[in-house]
Tab-separated table of C-alpha atoms in Angstrom:
chain	number	residue	atom	x	y	z
A	1	MET	CA	34.478	-15.403	-29.291
A	2	ALA	CA	36.889	-14.442	-26.549
A	3	ILE	CA	38.580	-11.092	-26.298
A	4	ASP	CA	41.218	-10.788	-28.980
A	5	ALA	CA	44.505	-12.205	-27.753
A	6	ARG	CA	46.169	-9.129	-29.102
A	7	VAL	CA	44.423	-6.935	-26.573
A	8	SER	CA	47.345	-5.728	-24.499
A	9	ARG	CA	47.818	-6.865	-20.943
A	10	LYS	CA	48.199	-3.236	-20.079
A	11	ALA	CA	44.631	-2.511	-21.212
A	12	GLY	CA	43.285	-5.313	-19.065
A	13	ALA	CA	45.356	-4.242	-16.112
A	14	VAL	CA	44.146	-0.662	-16.427
A	15	ALA	CA	40.574	-1.856	-16.048
A	16	LEU	CA	41.221	-3.728	-12.841
A	17	ILE	CA	43.578	-1.088	-11.522
A	18	ALA	CA	40.699	1.310	-12.050
A	19	VAL	CA	38.356	-0.801	-9.969
A	20	ALA	CA	40.975	-1.469	-7.314
A	21	GLY	CA	41.556	2.246	-7.073
A	22	VAL	CA	37.905	3.213	-7.078
A	23	SER	CA	37.168	2.221	-3.509
A	24	LEU	CA	34.111	4.472	-3.666
A	25	THR	CA	33.909	4.904	0.078
A	26	SER	CA	30.630	5.735	1.762
A	27	ILE	CA	29.170	9.212	1.596
A	28	PRO	CA	26.998	10.085	4.598
A	29	ALA	CA	23.343	10.142	3.703
A	30	ALA	CA	21.437	13.303	4.421
A	31	ALA	CA	18.783	13.311	7.118
A	32	ASN	CA	15.435	11.697	6.344
A	33	GLY	CA	16.787	10.278	3.102
A	34	ALA	CA	17.314	13.716	1.556
A	35	THR	CA	20.433	14.313	-0.494
A	36	ALA	CA	22.406	17.442	-1.225
A	37	ARG	CA	21.960	18.651	-4.786
A	38	GLN	CA	24.032	21.088	-6.736
A	39	PRO	CA	22.117	24.044	-8.194
A	40	ALA	CA	20.276	23.150	-11.384
A	41	ALA	CA	21.879	25.840	-13.536
A	42	GLY	CA	25.095	27.773	-13.887
A	43	VAL	CA	28.725	26.925	-13.207
A	44	GLN	CA	29.835	25.874	-9.736
A	45	ALA	CA	33.576	25.842	-9.194
A	46	PRO	CA	35.985	26.203	-6.261
A	47	THR	CA	36.752	29.734	-5.197
A	48	ASP	CA	39.736	28.883	-2.980
A	49	PRO	CA	42.694	31.222	-3.493
A	50	GLY	CA	45.240	29.703	-5.811
A	51	THR	CA	42.848	27.195	-7.327
A	52	ALA	CA	43.396	26.700	-11.030
A	53	ARG	CA	40.852	28.343	-13.272
A	54	LEU	CA	38.488	26.203	-15.263
A	55	PRO	CA	39.524	25.533	-18.854
A	56	SER	CA	38.530	28.118	-21.398
A	57	GLY	CA	36.296	27.299	-24.317
A	58	LEU	CA	33.898	24.965	-22.509
A	59	SER	CA	30.747	24.962	-24.619
A	60	ALA	CA	28.818	21.935	-23.323
A	61	LEU	CA	25.282	22.536	-22.114
A	62	SER	CA	26.106	20.559	-18.982
A	63	TRP	CA	29.172	18.930	-17.455
A	64	MET	CA	30.567	17.585	-14.190
A	65	VAL	CA	33.947	16.702	-12.683
A	66	ALA	CA	33.856	14.317	-9.724
A	67	ASP	CA	36.258	12.285	-7.622
A	68	ALA	CA	35.180	8.651	-8.005
A	69	ASP	CA	36.748	7.582	-4.704
A	70	THR	CA	35.136	10.160	-2.449
A	71	GLY	CA	32.128	11.172	-4.515
A	72	ASN	CA	33.144	14.811	-4.186
A	73	VAL	CA	32.028	17.045	-7.038
A	74	LEU	CA	34.959	19.275	-7.956
A	75	ALA	CA	33.069	21.486	-10.406
A	76	ALA	CA	29.960	21.391	-12.537
A	77	LYS	CA	27.779	23.279	-14.950
A	78	SER	CA	24.023	22.760	-14.736
A	79	PRO	CA	24.579	19.230	-13.397
A	80	HIS	CA	20.851	18.484	-13.044
A	81	ARG	CA	19.799	19.864	-16.420
A	82	LYS	CA	17.690	17.182	-18.067
A	83	LEU	CA	19.075	16.355	-21.503
A	84	ALA	CA	18.959	13.486	-23.964
A	85	PRO	CA	21.808	11.140	-22.966
A	86	ALA	CA	22.340	9.077	-26.152
A	87	SER	CA	24.472	5.969	-25.549
A	88	THR	CA	25.871	7.170	-22.243
A	89	LEU	CA	22.592	5.722	-20.889
A	90	LYS	CA	24.058	2.303	-21.673
A	91	THR	CA	26.019	2.690	-18.430
A	92	LEU	CA	22.734	2.412	-16.526
A	93	PHE	CA	21.730	-0.512	-18.728
A	94	ALA	CA	24.971	-2.284	-17.825
A	95	VAL	CA	24.694	-1.538	-14.100
A	96	THR	CA	21.197	-3.034	-14.191
A	97	VAL	CA	21.638	-6.078	-16.443
A	98	LEU	CA	25.325	-7.042	-16.497
A	99	PRO	CA	25.324	-8.897	-13.132
A	100	LYS	CA	22.515	-11.208	-14.208
A	101	PHE	CA	24.189	-13.370	-16.848
A	102	SER	CA	27.488	-15.212	-16.999
A	103	ALA	CA	29.733	-14.038	-19.816
A	104	GLY	CA	29.903	-17.604	-21.090
A	105	THR	CA	26.143	-17.956	-21.519
A	106	VAL	CA	25.272	-18.571	-25.191
A	107	ARG	CA	22.287	-16.973	-26.912
A	108	ARG	CA	20.941	-18.017	-30.299
A	109	VAL	CA	19.510	-14.760	-31.662
A	110	SER	CA	15.929	-14.747	-32.880
A	111	SER	CA	14.081	-12.234	-34.993
A	112	ALA	CA	12.187	-11.159	-31.877
A	113	ASP	CA	15.484	-10.337	-30.153
A	114	LEU	CA	16.301	-7.796	-32.851
A	115	ALA	CA	12.833	-6.339	-33.287
A	116	GLY	CA	12.629	-2.596	-32.796
A	117	VAL	CA	16.260	-1.615	-33.373
A	118	GLY	CA	15.959	2.046	-34.315
A	119	ALA	CA	16.652	3.271	-37.833
A	120	GLY	CA	20.189	4.573	-38.108
A	121	SER	CA	21.224	2.928	-34.829
A	122	SER	CA	24.827	2.109	-34.150
A	123	VAL	CA	25.171	-1.662	-34.437
A	124	VAL	CA	27.920	-4.225	-33.950
A	125	GLY	CA	26.536	-6.695	-36.489
A	126	VAL	CA	24.454	-9.187	-34.499
A	127	ARG	CA	22.699	-11.549	-36.903
A	128	GLN	CA	19.528	-13.588	-36.507
A	129	GLY	CA	20.186	-17.316	-36.136
A	130	ARG	CA	23.795	-16.935	-34.977
A	131	ARG	CA	25.015	-17.863	-31.513
A	132	TYR	CA	26.781	-15.299	-29.331
A	133	THR	CA	28.124	-15.438	-25.821
A	134	VAL	CA	26.973	-12.817	-23.367
A	135	GLY	CA	30.582	-11.631	-23.305
A	136	ASP	CA	30.432	-11.068	-27.074
A	137	LEU	CA	27.271	-9.038	-26.660
A	138	TRP	CA	28.698	-6.860	-23.887
A	139	ARG	CA	31.801	-6.154	-25.955
A	140	GLY	CA	29.430	-5.126	-28.731
A	141	VAL	CA	27.685	-2.778	-26.295
A	142	PHE	CA	30.782	-1.175	-24.814
A	143	LEU	CA	33.067	-1.022	-27.850
A	144	ARG	CA	30.690	-0.427	-30.747
A	145	SER	CA	27.707	0.940	-28.823
A	146	GLY	CA	25.706	-1.767	-30.543
A	147	ASN	CA	21.993	-1.229	-30.114
A	148	ASP	CA	21.473	-4.662	-31.656
A	149	ALA	CA	23.480	-6.209	-28.805
A	150	VAL	CA	21.465	-4.192	-26.275
A	151	HIS	CA	18.228	-5.524	-27.746
A	152	VAL	CA	19.389	-9.128	-27.422
A	153	LEU	CA	20.500	-8.661	-23.813
A	154	ALA	CA	17.259	-6.880	-22.977
A	155	SER	CA	15.308	-9.737	-24.531
A	156	MET	CA	17.217	-12.151	-22.298
A	157	ASN	CA	16.321	-9.920	-19.361
A	158	GLY	CA	12.585	-10.204	-19.933
A	159	GLY	CA	12.014	-7.713	-22.700
A	160	TRP	CA	12.431	-4.069	-23.662
A	161	ARG	CA	9.762	-2.626	-21.361
A	162	THR	CA	10.791	-4.776	-18.393
A	163	THR	CA	14.392	-3.694	-18.814
A	164	ALA	CA	13.449	-0.023	-19.034
A	165	GLU	CA	11.414	-0.355	-15.841
A	166	GLU	CA	14.292	-2.092	-14.052
A	167	MET	CA	16.688	0.620	-15.214
A	168	GLN	CA	14.321	3.249	-13.866
A	169	GLU	CA	14.224	1.486	-10.510
A	170	THR	CA	18.017	1.199	-10.483
A	171	ALA	CA	18.310	4.921	-11.163
A	172	ARG	CA	15.927	5.647	-8.310
A	173	LYS	CA	17.900	3.517	-5.876
A	174	LEU	CA	21.102	5.257	-6.952
A	175	GLY	CA	19.550	8.642	-6.229
A	176	ALA	CA	19.529	9.559	-9.911
A	177	ARG	CA	16.337	11.589	-9.942
A	178	ASP	CA	16.878	13.415	-13.217
A	179	THR	CA	16.671	10.264	-15.338
A	180	THR	CA	13.637	8.968	-17.217
A	181	VAL	CA	14.227	5.761	-19.164
A	182	LYS	CA	12.226	5.063	-22.282
A	183	SER	CA	14.707	3.237	-24.522
A	184	PRO	CA	17.404	1.151	-22.769
A	185	ASP	CA	19.935	1.679	-25.565
A	186	GLY	CA	19.841	5.483	-25.281
A	187	TYR	CA	18.209	5.928	-28.677
A	188	ASP	CA	16.218	9.158	-28.809
A	189	ALA	CA	12.717	8.633	-27.429
A	190	PRO	CA	10.095	11.156	-26.296
A	191	GLY	CA	10.586	11.972	-22.633
A	192	GLN	CA	13.915	10.165	-22.256
A	193	VAL	CA	16.367	12.329	-20.313
A	194	SER	CA	19.237	12.133	-17.886
A	195	SER	CA	21.786	14.604	-16.513
A	196	ALA	CA	25.510	15.022	-16.034
A	197	HIS	CA	25.009	14.246	-12.361
A	198	ASP	CA	23.061	11.035	-12.939
A	199	LEU	CA	25.352	9.734	-15.661
A	200	THR	CA	28.345	10.289	-13.391
A	201	VAL	CA	26.557	8.293	-10.692
A	202	PHE	CA	25.911	5.441	-13.137
A	203	ALA	CA	29.539	5.329	-14.229
A	204	ARG	CA	30.718	5.358	-10.622
A	205	ALA	CA	28.420	2.438	-9.789
A	206	GLY	CA	29.540	0.613	-12.926
A	207	LEU	CA	33.212	0.835	-12.062
A	208	ALA	CA	32.411	-1.059	-8.871
A	209	ASN	CA	31.843	-4.150	-11.033
A	210	GLU	CA	35.057	-5.688	-12.351
A	211	ASP	CA	33.358	-6.867	-15.547
A	212	PHE	CA	31.991	-3.390	-16.283
A	213	ALA	CA	35.448	-1.952	-15.625
A	214	ARG	CA	37.109	-4.478	-17.901
A	215	TYR	CA	34.635	-4.024	-20.750
A	216	CYS	CA	34.731	-0.223	-20.639
A	217	ALA	CA	38.551	-0.289	-20.700
A	218	THR	CA	38.819	-2.652	-23.668
A	219	THR	CA	40.217	-0.896	-26.709
A	220	ARG	CA	39.966	-3.703	-29.268
A	221	ALA	CA	38.378	-7.135	-29.350
A	222	THR	CA	37.120	-9.770	-31.748
A	223	PHE	CA	33.445	-10.201	-32.557
A	224	PRO	CA	31.801	-13.075	-34.448
A	225	GLY	CA	31.130	-12.047	-38.016
A	226	ALA	CA	29.601	-13.661	-41.078
A	227	GLY	CA	33.001	-14.641	-42.430
A	228	GLY	CA	34.584	-15.437	-39.088
A	229	ALA	CA	35.871	-13.329	-36.234
A	230	THR	CA	36.283	-9.653	-37.006
A	231	GLN	CA	38.097	-7.010	-34.990
A	232	ILE	CA	36.178	-4.139	-33.444
A	233	GLU	CA	37.583	-0.969	-31.892
A	234	ASN	CA	36.153	1.135	-29.094
A	235	THR	CA	34.437	4.248	-30.412
A	236	ASN	CA	35.568	6.237	-27.355
A	237	ARG	CA	38.368	8.251	-28.948
A	238	LEU	CA	40.012	9.181	-25.646
A	239	LEU	CA	40.441	5.461	-25.002
A	240	ALA	CA	41.283	4.268	-28.509
A	241	GLY	CA	43.462	7.234	-29.404
A	242	SER	CA	41.774	7.575	-32.785
A	243	HIS	CA	40.364	10.110	-35.233
A	244	GLY	CA	42.984	12.687	-34.356
A	245	MET	CA	42.648	12.331	-30.573
A	246	PRO	CA	45.585	10.963	-28.564
A	247	ARG	CA	44.849	8.333	-25.957
A	248	TYR	CA	44.302	10.206	-22.710
A	249	PRO	CA	46.944	9.406	-20.049
A	250	GLY	CA	45.471	7.102	-17.423
A	251	ILE	CA	42.171	6.660	-19.280
A	252	ILE	CA	39.811	3.959	-17.991
A	253	GLY	CA	36.698	4.407	-20.164
A	254	VAL	CA	33.675	4.824	-19.779
A	255	LYS	CA	31.144	5.521	-22.594
A	256	ASN	CA	30.480	7.926	-25.435
A	257	GLY	CA	27.338	8.578	-27.427
A	258	TYR	CA	25.702	10.601	-30.162
A	259	THR	CA	22.213	11.216	-31.507
A	260	SER	CA	20.816	14.143	-33.453
A	261	LYS	CA	18.834	15.231	-30.380
A	262	ALA	CA	21.504	14.624	-27.742
A	263	GLY	CA	24.482	15.816	-29.740
A	264	ASN	CA	27.778	14.367	-28.581
A	265	THR	CA	27.860	12.965	-25.052
A	266	LEU	CA	30.672	11.394	-23.067
A	267	ILE	CA	31.465	9.975	-19.653
A	268	ALA	CA	35.230	9.627	-19.201
A	269	ALA	CA	37.136	8.153	-16.282
A	270	ALA	CA	40.867	8.369	-15.759
A	271	ARG	CA	43.278	7.470	-12.969
A	272	ARG	CA	46.525	9.177	-12.001
A	273	ASN	CA	48.644	9.130	-8.858
A	274	GLY	CA	46.128	7.089	-6.914
A	275	ARG	CA	43.142	9.256	-7.791
A	276	THR	CA	40.262	8.372	-10.135
A	277	LEU	CA	38.222	11.169	-11.699
A	278	LEU	CA	34.992	11.053	-13.641
A	279	VAL	CA	34.010	13.706	-16.175
A	280	THR	CA	30.656	13.855	-17.942
A	281	VAL	CA	30.169	16.240	-20.874
A	282	LEU	CA	26.809	16.701	-22.588
A	283	ASN	CA	26.190	18.338	-25.950
A	284	PRO	CA	29.054	20.774	-26.681
A	285	GLN	CA	27.879	23.713	-28.771
A	286	SER	CA	31.206	24.693	-30.310
A	287	GLN	CA	30.788	22.420	-33.359
A	288	GLU	CA	34.528	21.787	-33.116
A	289	TYR	CA	35.737	18.446	-34.432
A	290	ASN	CA	36.289	16.110	-31.455
A	291	GLY	CA	34.849	18.851	-29.266
A	292	VAL	CA	33.320	16.522	-26.671
A	293	TYR	CA	36.633	14.700	-26.259
A	294	LYS	CA	38.684	17.880	-26.084
A	295	GLU	CA	36.403	19.407	-23.449
A	296	ALA	CA	36.432	16.194	-21.405
A	297	ALA	CA	40.227	15.977	-21.593
A	298	ALA	CA	40.570	19.613	-20.527
A	299	LEU	CA	38.251	19.019	-17.554
A	300	LEU	CA	40.189	15.900	-16.554
A	301	ASP	CA	43.448	17.868	-16.720
A	302	TRP	CA	41.918	20.571	-14.557
A	303	GLY	CA	40.552	18.019	-12.123
A	304	PHE	CA	43.889	16.316	-11.623
A	305	ARG	CA	45.528	19.699	-10.984
A	306	THR	CA	42.799	20.662	-8.534
A	307	ALA	CA	41.711	17.472	-6.759
A	308	GLY	CA	42.660	17.431	-3.095
A	309	THR	CA	43.545	21.105	-2.976
A	310	ALA	CA	40.185	22.839	-3.299
A	311	GLN	CA	36.894	22.657	-1.468
A	312	PRO	CA	34.378	20.501	-3.363
A	313	VAL	CA	31.199	22.149	-4.566
A	314	GLY	CA	28.997	19.179	-3.665
A	315	THR	CA	28.775	15.394	-3.520
A	316	LEU	CA	27.160	12.691	-5.551
A	317	HIS	CA	24.013	11.329	-3.981
A	318	ALA	CA	24.317	8.766	-1.210
A	319	VAL	CA	21.210	6.654	-0.874
A	320	ARG	CA	20.545	3.808	1.537
A	321	ALA	CA	18.794	0.703	0.294
A	322	ALA	CA	15.222	0.479	1.481
A	323	ASP	CA	15.933	-2.836	3.185
A	324	ASP	CA	19.048	-1.517	4.931
A	325	ALA	CA	17.952	1.956	5.967
A	326	ALA	CA	19.218	1.567	9.509
A	327	GLY	CA	22.546	0.019	8.688
A	328	PRO	CA	25.862	1.574	7.731
A	329	MET	CA	26.844	1.843	4.085
A	330	ARG	CA	29.758	-0.556	3.751
A	331	PRO	CA	31.886	-1.343	0.705
A	332	VAL	CA	31.674	-4.781	-0.845
A	333	ALA	CA	34.862	-6.754	-1.524
A	334	ALA	CA	35.411	-9.257	-4.283
A	335	GLU	CA	38.464	-11.118	-5.460
A	336	VAL	CA	39.578	-11.882	-8.976
A	337	THR	CA	40.985	-15.397	-9.091
A	338	GLY	CA	41.363	-18.375	-11.381
A	339	ALA	CA	40.387	-18.223	-15.021
A	340	GLU	CA	38.562	-14.924	-14.457
A	341	ALA	CA	42.004	-13.333	-14.406
A	342	ARG	CA	43.088	-15.320	-17.481
A	343	GLY	CA	45.352	-13.392	-19.781
A	344	ALA	CA	46.277	-10.901	-17.069
A	345	PRO	CA	49.465	-10.971	-14.954
A	346	TRP	CA	47.676	-9.781	-11.835
A	347	ARG	CA	45.608	-11.286	-9.059
A	348	THR	CA	44.281	-8.689	-6.685
A	349	THR	CA	41.536	-7.998	-4.227
A	350	LEU	CA	39.174	-5.365	-5.542
A	351	VAL	CA	37.204	-2.989	-3.369
A	352	LEU	CA	33.853	-2.819	-5.059
A	353	GLY	CA	31.753	-0.718	-2.701
A	354	VAL	CA	30.169	2.471	-3.885
A	355	GLY	CA	28.984	3.754	-0.558
A	356	GLY	CA	25.262	4.178	-0.406
A	357	ALA	CA	25.042	4.515	-4.157
A	358	GLY	CA	26.396	1.188	-5.273
A	359	VAL	CA	25.898	-2.441	-5.910
A	360	ALA	CA	25.182	-3.231	-2.278
A	361	ALA	CA	22.791	-0.296	-1.931
A	362	LEU	CA	20.974	-1.439	-5.033
A	363	GLY	CA	20.297	-4.750	-3.415
A	364	LEU	CA	22.375	-6.348	-6.176
A	365	GLY	CA	24.807	-7.924	-3.750
A	366	PRO	CA	22.827	-11.183	-3.583
A	367	LEU	CA	22.410	-11.162	-7.356
A	368	LEU	CA	26.144	-10.786	-7.801
A	369	ALA	CA	26.773	-13.633	-5.389
A	370	ARG	CA	24.383	-15.947	-7.230
A	371	TRP	CA	25.845	-14.825	-10.534
A	372	ARG	CA	29.360	-15.697	-9.431
A	373	GLN	CA	28.236	-19.090	-8.125
A	374	ALA	CA	26.502	-19.883	-11.392
A	375	ARG	CA	29.546	-18.733	-13.306
A	376	ASP	CA	31.777	-20.987	-11.223
A	377	ARG	CA	29.511	-23.960	-11.856
A	378	SER	CA	29.522	-23.291	-15.577
A	379	GLY	CA	33.306	-23.100	-15.584
A	380	ARG	CA	33.418	-19.523	-16.784
A	381	ARG	CA	35.738	-17.775	-14.434
A	382	GLY	CA	37.596	-18.204	-17.357
A	383	GLY	CA	20.712	8.361	-34.477
A	384	THR	CA	23.397	6.274	-33.419
A	385	ALA	CA	23.028	6.137	-29.639
């Protein structure tokens, strides 16, 4: 049930390099808790002389390019337009639920765990009566976008409605005001929306967790099947280098999605020359094959040419935790040691803070601490939507 031994060390290293690089330093909070917002519609891009022009042929209804380290928004189109997110909403699910359970925890799946999986959902093949580790389930979520795995994890978390409510609260604390959660797996549901801005915020917060970073960077893994372990591949084509798309240089993850209502959606993170960029692309209209991946790759290319040389058009929200409103927004440090780094040739200190919009600001710091302690005691350290 562990990650396939054939998963390259390079893939694992990329994940932790991503987190180590994404220091996500604090962004000053606006007065009285207000936060600067980009205009709701239209394209915002740098106007500095000599700045590279945006790529041609961008057809997405909404998109954003942001620097994950600083939170600066380099360019955006209708970043607060409320759209169906499809499985990119699983980033918020992971930010909310992933810290709660050790990867080695075993769950015997019941019929109740799988109740309500939407017709036509993407699934990884979770079966009633079988035992799965939490790590298996998260690989099913990140690689195969398995709504069946999401349902089991949500059941462990207290149920579908409880999880949706917790996700909504997490979004609020992250300053993601465009998001309404109805179905934690991202499956189309009346009233469920998010935005390019909010999804970028979720991905940025997720990369502050080394497990999130590792899962979203995993290209291939094994998953328990009826006839034994079977290999699964990440459906993010920029990461897997599949279906006619080359693997994007420096790619980290994060999550792709599709439903008939949402169209194709994608959050992509990549790191080059010490800089990590996040691009979110929602519902391209071109109908071009691999269009969402091509537009994301073009925006990443533009961002790497532009980052550090042009005035940003805005910032991601910075929100102080309600119980720490008077205190500074400090990063949180964690260290990967022991069996947690098993299979990887590195041992490094990771800067996990996300300024005011991160794990500490969410009040998840204590949860993470208890989670790590429990993990140590257990010996772990070691439409489709």
